[in-house]
Amino acid sequence: MSFDGLFDSGSSGGLPPYSAGGVQQTRLLSNPAFSSPGLSLGLGEMSRLGVFTGDAETMVKNREDENESRSGGSDNLEGGSGDDIDQENPRKKKRYHRHTPQQIQELEALFKECPHPDEKQRMELSKRLNLDPRQVKFWFQNRRTQMKTQIERHENSILRSENDKLRAENLTIREAMRSPVCGSCGSPAMLGEVSLEEQHLRIENARLKDELDRVCALASRFLGRPMSSLSSPFSPAPLDLGVGFTALTAMGGGDNYPSGSSMLQPARAVLAGSERSMLLELALAAMDELIKLAQMDAPFWIPNIDGRGEVLNLDEYSRSLHRCVGPKPAEFVSEATRETGIVLINSMILIDSFMDVTRWAKMFPCIVAKAGTIDIISSGMGGTRNGALQLMHAELQVLTPLVPVREVSFLRFCKQHAEGVWAVVDVSVDGIRESLAASGAHMSCRRLPSGFLVQAMPSGYSKVTWVEHAEYDETAVHQLFRPPLRSGLGLGARRWLSALQRQAECLAIMAASSPPPGDNPAAITVAGRRSMLRLAGRMTENFCAGVCAWAERKWRELRSVEVGEDMVRVMTRQSVDDPGEPPGVVLSAATSVWLPLVSAQRLFEFLRDEHLRREWDILSNGGPMQEVAHIAKGQDHGNAVSLLRATVPATSSSMDANGNQKHEDESMLILQETSTDAAGSLVVYAPVDAPAINLVMNGGDSSYVALLPSGFAILPDGSGGSGSVGGSLLTVAFQILVTTLSTAELTVQSVDTVKSLISCTVLKIKSALTC
């Protein structure tokens, strides 16, 4: 009996030649002793002598491992890959080319960054390593094959272990069903006494215990101390693993949403156990990177062009830190800034505000257009925010129609690092789980580890170090706004920290029992001051929504028209059943212009001054303007809420007591809010009804005052360096009620009127500032 045919690679019934990474191997057993009639005896004798231990399958597996190692390592075929083996003579042997250790190191380094290099990269690498381009090409093909095989084996191993675990659980459940025990007394129970529902509950209980053990292992890492599933921190303050809408409402995220932002409700536990573990690992890596960036100095950080703040040295960052979100897409650009400042707020109040999505959106109304919680992975430990982890979605805006809204899905992780020292980090999950990516098929932005490190100060203040790092697609951004965005003026650390400082001052004034310096105590009460500030806040939120047109407001863009050299975006929407707005069809028009050699501070002072308002406000008809009420919002005199009275000629007459006709002046009241900080300024105003505003000034409800705001957003153009005067980017926006009938059609005449209004206003401002 002969076994030659069994080991012949040409036979259909024998073992085929094994090929790893496209390298054809010789037959497994070439020694004639293995094809002799004494095969069984020979194998037994060799096994007894220790020459051959194991079966033929083990030999095949060892041979496979050796070939895989060769395919991705130092061996490569001189002629080509497995795809290019001569089909006419498949038994023809190929010559091997063994790469040097230096060549392998270079190839492995490029493979980690780019497993699929293009032809240009392969040509450059082949010249640098003195290899043929085909050798480089086939090395990468073999390396990818090896990587794929390793991943498949790892996945198969995991599946086998899961299968074994399920089999063991199945056997355990079967044994428990054979000898059921009464849950109340512990005595043996009849099979009919154990309901099907109870059996399912027992199975679910066992699964939840396994899940709890896995989470405890991960919790031990980011809490910095060992955790047990039976330890006290889980009771009475458990680590919530799937918090629904009830728990979210208890945290302050219920029905009282801010008017300028929207919650995704209800929060849904959409993550499986493996996904939660993966997100926990990402959160830990992001927190480590944030702490390093917040504490490191040069050469990681270099001064900004205007001498304020710092920008990240991206080359040093790439060399020294491992990216936790993968390589940057080729079409993306980076912006990374750092800012440090003192904030008038308690550090724990700041932490609580950031971990409550509603309060967070309310704190940054000009930056956060929309925010919501997708899932609360952990609500913290021991009744604190230490270890809190949330999956969130947000839309971030720059107040101009020339910059699209950034949609990001990200993790927010909070951790206490020392007594009085906390950190909150955000990191995008778009590259981790595609189903949690921002809405839309194309990812246009992602946040690398960003956030702040806060240290409690003895005075009740907080020292905040803010780091903001993002990558985004710049192709949709207008040329005017690219320099300020790259320098961080649009959505960088300076804007976030400046807005936080300004908002903290406003909240302190609202909580004070006495008016701040500069207010007229006799003109308005403490309750009236708070109502006026709430009304002004709602007005500014509605203004921002009209400029950026986020989806919640349901704006419908009509068209973008040219007015001179500038583009004006015109939109419309229907206002129905909103007590804070007049009913009907609302038309919005917005444009952005560049004012060179006009500083942002000079432009802001010109637009907020009521005495200079007649130079640009067409609605005032050149009449005088008087400030009848003033409420300070902070230490800077530019942060205030004012009530202005514009006197215009009367359009009607009345009779006096003697029957004689008399002419009267008709007064128009304008509510104006001005805000300024290191990152930009706002001037927002709206006509208001006199009886309604009088009610608010006496402490009445401000939510029923109808407003249609207009105004200006000012941003430095990023050209001003040390000792030089930079220009400004001015955004002008109007909201006008076209008709009180919500079903009426918009006419071309209405659009032309708004276009004329916005263009005339821009021309008047340029003329007044001699631009």
PDB file of C-alpha atoms in Angstrom, residues 70-265:
ATOM      1  CA  ARG A  70       7.741  35.103   6.951  1.00  0.00           C
ATOM      2  CA  SER A  71       5.058  36.803   4.854  1.00  0.00           C
ATOM      3  CA  GLY A  72       4.914  39.930   7.023  1.00  0.00           C
ATOM      4  CA  GLY A  73       8.536  39.969   8.127  1.00  0.00           C
ATOM      5  CA  SER A  74      11.905  39.699   6.499  1.00  0.00           C
ATOM      6  CA  ASP A  75      11.169  37.245   3.637  1.00  0.00           C
ATOM      7  CA  ASN A  76       9.728  38.340   0.350  1.00  0.00           C
ATOM      8  CA  LEU A  77       9.572  36.713  -3.045  1.00  0.00           C
ATOM      9  CA  GLU A  78      11.879  38.120  -5.659  1.00  0.00           C
ATOM     10  CA  GLY A  79       9.297  37.578  -8.340  1.00  0.00           C
ATOM     11  CA  GLY A  80       6.018  38.790  -6.807  1.00  0.00           C
ATOM     12  CA  SER A  81       3.114  37.904  -4.568  1.00  0.00           C
ATOM     13  CA  GLY A  82       0.862  34.902  -4.498  1.00  0.00           C
ATOM     14  CA  ASP A  83      -1.404  36.598  -6.991  1.00  0.00           C
ATOM     15  CA  ASP A  84       1.399  36.700  -9.569  1.00  0.00           C
ATOM     16  CA  ILE A  85       2.560  33.057  -9.373  1.00  0.00           C
ATOM     17  CA  ASP A  86       3.112  31.602 -12.765  1.00  0.00           C
ATOM     18  CA  GLN A  87      -0.125  29.824 -13.572  1.00  0.00           C
ATOM     19  CA  GLU A  88       1.471  27.720 -16.326  1.00  0.00           C
ATOM     20  CA  ASN A  89       4.082  26.192 -14.029  1.00  0.00           C
ATOM     21  CA  PRO A  90       2.667  26.275 -10.477  1.00  0.00           C
ATOM     22  CA  ARG A  91       5.438  23.978  -9.160  1.00  0.00           C
ATOM     23  CA  LYS A  92       8.167  26.436 -10.136  1.00  0.00           C
ATOM     24  CA  LYS A  93      10.000  27.614  -7.023  1.00  0.00           C
ATOM     25  CA  LYS A  94      10.488  31.329  -6.328  1.00  0.00           C
ATOM     26  CA  ARG A  95      13.590  32.926  -4.917  1.00  0.00           C
ATOM     27  CA  TYR A  96      13.237  34.550  -1.498  1.00  0.00           C
ATOM     28  CA  HIS A  97      14.567  38.003  -0.698  1.00  0.00           C
ATOM     29  CA  ARG A  98      15.227  38.564   2.998  1.00  0.00           C
ATOM     30  CA  HIS A  99      14.849  42.206   4.038  1.00  0.00           C
ATOM     31  CA  THR A 100      17.265  43.831   6.443  1.00  0.00           C
ATOM     32  CA  PRO A 101      16.085  44.752   9.959  1.00  0.00           C
ATOM     33  CA  GLN A 102      16.206  48.436   9.002  1.00  0.00           C
ATOM     34  CA  GLN A 103      13.988  47.845   5.961  1.00  0.00           C
ATOM     35  CA  ILE A 104      11.515  45.858   8.059  1.00  0.00           C
ATOM     36  CA  GLN A 105      11.391  48.620  10.672  1.00  0.00           C
ATOM     37  CA  GLU A 106      10.655  51.263   8.020  1.00  0.00           C
ATOM     38  CA  LEU A 107       8.001  49.088   6.395  1.00  0.00           C
ATOM     39  CA  GLU A 108       6.325  48.312   9.733  1.00  0.00           C
ATOM     40  CA  ALA A 109       6.318  52.014  10.717  1.00  0.00           C
ATOM     41  CA  LEU A 110       4.537  53.018   7.509  1.00  0.00           C
ATOM     42  CA  PHE A 111       2.153  50.071   7.802  1.00  0.00           C
ATOM     43  CA  LYS A 112       0.975  51.288  11.243  1.00  0.00           C
ATOM     44  CA  GLU A 113       0.184  54.725   9.808  1.00  0.00           C
ATOM     45  CA  CYS A 114      -1.158  53.656   6.411  1.00  0.00           C
ATOM     46  CA  PRO A 115      -1.882  49.969   5.659  1.00  0.00           C
ATOM     47  CA  HIS A 116      -2.861  50.902   2.069  1.00  0.00           C
ATOM     48  CA  PRO A 117      -0.143  53.230   0.681  1.00  0.00           C
ATOM     49  CA  ASP A 118      -0.692  54.722  -2.724  1.00  0.00           C
ATOM     50  CA  GLU A 119       1.707  54.413  -5.622  1.00  0.00           C
ATOM     51  CA  LYS A 120       3.529  57.633  -4.739  1.00  0.00           C
ATOM     52  CA  GLN A 121       4.194  56.489  -1.180  1.00  0.00           C
ATOM     53  CA  ARG A 122       5.397  53.087  -2.388  1.00  0.00           C
ATOM     54  CA  MET A 123       7.814  54.715  -4.875  1.00  0.00           C
ATOM     55  CA  GLU A 124       9.254  56.985  -2.192  1.00  0.00           C
ATOM     56  CA  LEU A 125       9.651  54.085   0.235  1.00  0.00           C
ATOM     57  CA  SER A 126      11.282  51.844  -2.363  1.00  0.00           C
ATOM     58  CA  LYS A 127      13.852  54.533  -3.194  1.00  0.00           C
ATOM     59  CA  ARG A 128      14.581  55.147   0.470  1.00  0.00           C
ATOM     60  CA  LEU A 129      14.992  51.436   1.255  1.00  0.00           C
ATOM     61  CA  ASN A 130      16.695  50.486  -2.030  1.00  0.00           C
ATOM     62  CA  LEU A 131      13.926  48.030  -2.906  1.00  0.00           C
ATOM     63  CA  ASP A 132      11.979  47.350  -6.033  1.00  0.00           C
ATOM     64  CA  PRO A 133       8.497  48.975  -5.976  1.00  0.00           C
ATOM     65  CA  ARG A 134       6.960  45.560  -6.595  1.00  0.00           C
ATOM     66  CA  GLN A 135       8.702  44.221  -3.497  1.00  0.00           C
ATOM     67  CA  VAL A 136       7.189  47.030  -1.418  1.00  0.00           C
ATOM     68  CA  LYS A 137       3.781  46.421  -2.953  1.00  0.00           C
ATOM     69  CA  PHE A 138       3.881  42.675  -2.281  1.00  0.00           C
ATOM     70  CA  TRP A 139       5.228  43.170   1.258  1.00  0.00           C
ATOM     71  CA  PHE A 140       2.188  45.286   2.108  1.00  0.00           C
ATOM     72  CA  GLN A 141      -0.143  42.725   0.487  1.00  0.00           C
ATOM     73  CA  ASN A 142       1.397  39.930   2.537  1.00  0.00           C
ATOM     74  CA  ARG A 143       1.380  42.016   5.717  1.00  0.00           C
ATOM     75  CA  ARG A 144      -2.340  42.814   5.302  1.00  0.00           C
ATOM     76  CA  THR A 145      -3.053  39.117   4.717  1.00  0.00           C
ATOM     77  CA  GLN A 146      -1.185  38.211   7.872  1.00  0.00           C
ATOM     78  CA  MET A 147      -2.998  40.890   9.883  1.00  0.00           C
ATOM     79  CA  LYS A 148      -6.370  39.708   8.601  1.00  0.00           C
ATOM     80  CA  THR A 149      -5.559  36.105   9.512  1.00  0.00           C
ATOM     81  CA  GLN A 150      -4.476  37.078  13.011  1.00  0.00           C
ATOM     82  CA  ILE A 151      -7.642  39.093  13.573  1.00  0.00           C
ATOM     83  CA  GLU A 152      -9.819  36.233  12.347  1.00  0.00           C
ATOM     84  CA  ARG A 153      -8.057  33.787  14.656  1.00  0.00           C
ATOM     85  CA  HIS A 154      -8.496  36.158  17.597  1.00  0.00           C
ATOM     86  CA  GLU A 155     -12.187  36.578  16.831  1.00  0.00           C
ATOM     87  CA  ASN A 156     -12.614  32.822  16.469  1.00  0.00           C
ATOM     88  CA  SER A 157     -10.949  32.323  19.844  1.00  0.00           C
ATOM     89  CA  ILE A 158     -13.315  34.817  21.458  1.00  0.00           C
ATOM     90  CA  LEU A 159     -16.333  33.175  19.846  1.00  0.00           C
ATOM     91  CA  ARG A 160     -15.202  29.746  21.014  1.00  0.00           C
ATOM     92  CA  SER A 161     -14.789  30.976  24.577  1.00  0.00           C
ATOM     93  CA  GLU A 162     -18.228  32.621  24.475  1.00  0.00           C
ATOM     94  CA  ASN A 163     -19.700  29.418  23.099  1.00  0.00           C
ATOM     95  CA  ASP A 164     -18.098  27.378  25.892  1.00  0.00           C
ATOM     96  CA  LYS A 165     -19.428  29.842  28.441  1.00  0.00           C
ATOM     97  CA  LEU A 166     -22.955  29.609  27.046  1.00  0.00           C
ATOM     98  CA  ARG A 167     -22.761  25.809  27.095  1.00  0.00           C
ATOM     99  CA  ALA A 168     -21.705  25.879  30.737  1.00  0.00           C
ATOM    100  CA  GLU A 169     -24.526  28.288  31.613  1.00  0.00           C
ATOM    101  CA  ASN A 170     -26.990  26.074  29.768  1.00  0.00           C
ATOM    102  CA  LEU A 171     -25.861  23.016  31.735  1.00  0.00           C
ATOM    103  CA  THR A 172     -26.106  24.971  34.997  1.00  0.00           C
ATOM    104  CA  ILE A 173     -29.634  26.092  34.205  1.00  0.00           C
ATOM    105  CA  ARG A 174     -30.657  22.548  33.274  1.00  0.00           C
ATOM    106  CA  GLU A 175     -29.286  21.228  36.576  1.00  0.00           C
ATOM    107  CA  ALA A 176     -31.133  23.970  38.475  1.00  0.00           C
ATOM    108  CA  MET A 177     -34.392  23.069  36.731  1.00  0.00           C
ATOM    109  CA  ARG A 178     -33.960  19.388  37.677  1.00  0.00           C
ATOM    110  CA  SER A 179     -33.811  20.239  41.389  1.00  0.00           C
ATOM    111  CA  PRO A 180     -35.737  23.524  41.913  1.00  0.00           C
ATOM    112  CA  VAL A 181     -35.631  25.232  45.314  1.00  0.00           C
ATOM    113  CA  CYS A 182     -38.291  27.478  46.835  1.00  0.00           C
ATOM    114  CA  GLY A 183     -37.084  31.081  46.927  1.00  0.00           C
ATOM    115  CA  SER A 184     -38.843  31.918  50.232  1.00  0.00           C
ATOM    116  CA  CYS A 185     -38.157  28.898  52.473  1.00  0.00           C
ATOM    117  CA  GLY A 186     -35.268  27.133  50.694  1.00  0.00           C
ATOM    118  CA  SER A 187     -36.978  23.729  50.658  1.00  0.00           C
ATOM    119  CA  PRO A 188     -37.284  21.627  47.507  1.00  0.00           C
ATOM    120  CA  ALA A 189     -40.083  22.816  45.266  1.00  0.00           C
ATOM    121  CA  MET A 190     -42.255  21.121  42.745  1.00  0.00           C
ATOM    122  CA  LEU A 191     -41.394  21.903  39.148  1.00  0.00           C
ATOM    123  CA  GLY A 192     -44.767  23.474  38.594  1.00  0.00           C
ATOM    124  CA  GLU A 193     -44.150  26.000  41.392  1.00  0.00           C
ATOM    125  CA  VAL A 194     -41.270  27.717  39.473  1.00  0.00           C
ATOM    126  CA  SER A 195     -42.905  29.941  36.899  1.00  0.00           C
ATOM    127  CA  LEU A 196     -41.428  30.617  33.488  1.00  0.00           C
ATOM    128  CA  GLU A 197     -41.107  34.284  34.391  1.00  0.00           C
ATOM    129  CA  GLU A 198     -38.984  33.440  37.445  1.00  0.00           C
ATOM    130  CA  GLN A 199     -36.734  31.234  35.358  1.00  0.00           C
ATOM    131  CA  HIS A 200     -36.130  34.127  32.948  1.00  0.00           C
ATOM    132  CA  LEU A 201     -35.442  36.452  35.871  1.00  0.00           C
ATOM    133  CA  ARG A 202     -32.811  34.067  37.214  1.00  0.00           C
ATOM    134  CA  ILE A 203     -31.103  33.936  33.841  1.00  0.00           C
ATOM    135  CA  GLU A 204     -31.197  37.728  33.556  1.00  0.00           C
ATOM    136  CA  ASN A 205     -29.827  38.054  37.090  1.00  0.00           C
ATOM    137  CA  ALA A 206     -26.843  35.868  36.242  1.00  0.00           C
ATOM    138  CA  ARG A 207     -26.139  37.920  33.118  1.00  0.00           C
ATOM    139  CA  LEU A 208     -26.314  41.199  35.051  1.00  0.00           C
ATOM    140  CA  LYS A 209     -23.885  39.876  37.660  1.00  0.00           C
ATOM    141  CA  ASP A 210     -21.356  39.105  34.929  1.00  0.00           C
ATOM    142  CA  GLU A 211     -21.868  42.575  33.461  1.00  0.00           C
ATOM    143  CA  LEU A 212     -21.385  44.143  36.894  1.00  0.00           C
ATOM    144  CA  ASP A 213     -18.109  42.299  37.399  1.00  0.00           C
ATOM    145  CA  ARG A 214     -16.771  43.563  34.076  1.00  0.00           C
ATOM    146  CA  VAL A 215     -17.757  47.157  34.828  1.00  0.00           C
ATOM    147  CA  CYS A 216     -16.195  46.959  38.296  1.00  0.00           C
ATOM    148  CA  ALA A 217     -12.891  45.959  36.737  1.00  0.00           C
ATOM    149  CA  LEU A 218     -12.958  49.020  34.475  1.00  0.00           C
ATOM    150  CA  ALA A 219     -14.218  51.292  37.265  1.00  0.00           C
ATOM    151  CA  SER A 220     -11.201  50.328  39.334  1.00  0.00           C
ATOM    152  CA  ARG A 221      -9.000  51.921  36.713  1.00  0.00           C
ATOM    153  CA  PHE A 222     -10.536  55.352  36.403  1.00  0.00           C
ATOM    154  CA  LEU A 223     -11.404  55.679  40.114  1.00  0.00           C
ATOM    155  CA  GLY A 224      -7.858  54.865  41.141  1.00  0.00           C
ATOM    156  CA  ARG A 225      -8.848  52.277  43.756  1.00  0.00           C
ATOM    157  CA  PRO A 226      -9.983  48.631  43.680  1.00  0.00           C
ATOM    158  CA  MET A 227     -13.686  48.023  43.224  1.00  0.00           C
ATOM    159  CA  SER A 228     -15.804  44.990  44.029  1.00  0.00           C
ATOM    160  CA  SER A 229     -19.322  44.174  42.924  1.00  0.00           C
ATOM    161  CA  LEU A 230     -20.215  43.848  46.608  1.00  0.00           C
ATOM    162  CA  SER A 231     -18.486  47.049  47.803  1.00  0.00           C
ATOM    163  CA  SER A 232     -20.460  49.825  49.426  1.00  0.00           C
ATOM    164  CA  PRO A 233     -20.086  52.535  46.722  1.00  0.00           C
ATOM    165  CA  PHE A 234     -22.588  50.637  44.593  1.00  0.00           C
ATOM    166  CA  SER A 235     -25.161  50.881  47.345  1.00  0.00           C
ATOM    167  CA  PRO A 236     -26.952  53.164  47.936  1.00  0.00           C
ATOM    168  CA  ALA A 237     -25.289  55.158  45.089  1.00  0.00           C
ATOM    169  CA  PRO A 238     -24.897  52.619  42.277  1.00  0.00           C
ATOM    170  CA  LEU A 239     -22.907  53.048  39.111  1.00  0.00           C
ATOM    171  CA  ASP A 240     -25.764  53.450  36.672  1.00  0.00           C
ATOM    172  CA  LEU A 241     -25.270  51.328  33.598  1.00  0.00           C
ATOM    173  CA  GLY A 242     -28.394  52.116  31.642  1.00  0.00           C
ATOM    174  CA  VAL A 243     -30.079  55.249  32.891  1.00  0.00           C
ATOM    175  CA  GLY A 244     -33.331  56.081  31.172  1.00  0.00           C
ATOM    176  CA  PHE A 245     -35.432  59.186  31.061  1.00  0.00           C
ATOM    177  CA  THR A 246     -36.440  59.011  34.737  1.00  0.00           C
ATOM    178  CA  ALA A 247     -32.880  59.293  35.981  1.00  0.00           C
ATOM    179  CA  LEU A 248     -32.113  62.008  33.451  1.00  0.00           C
ATOM    180  CA  THR A 249     -35.029  64.068  34.725  1.00  0.00           C
ATOM    181  CA  ALA A 250     -33.735  63.707  38.263  1.00  0.00           C
ATOM    182  CA  MET A 251     -30.418  65.195  37.117  1.00  0.00           C
ATOM    183  CA  GLY A 252     -32.147  68.313  35.850  1.00  0.00           C
ATOM    184  CA  GLY A 253     -32.677  67.278  32.246  1.00  0.00           C
ATOM    185  CA  GLY A 254     -36.455  67.150  32.274  1.00  0.00           C
ATOM    186  CA  ASP A 255     -38.992  69.225  30.432  1.00  0.00           C
ATOM    187  CA  ASN A 256     -37.530  72.638  31.252  1.00  0.00           C
ATOM    188  CA  TYR A 257     -35.252  72.939  28.262  1.00  0.00           C
ATOM    189  CA  PRO A 258     -33.606  76.232  27.393  1.00  0.00           C
ATOM    190  CA  SER A 259     -35.242  78.044  24.531  1.00  0.00           C
ATOM    191  CA  GLY A 260     -32.023  78.225  22.537  1.00  0.00           C
ATOM    192  CA  SER A 261     -30.995  74.596  22.785  1.00  0.00           C
ATOM    193  CA  SER A 262     -32.653  71.239  22.536  1.00  0.00           C
ATOM    194  CA  MET A 263     -32.364  67.992  24.434  1.00  0.00           C
ATOM    195  CA  LEU A 264     -32.515  64.628  22.733  1.00  0.00           C
ATOM    196  CA  GLN A 265     -35.277  63.031  24.766  1.00  0.00           C
TER     197      GLN A 265
END
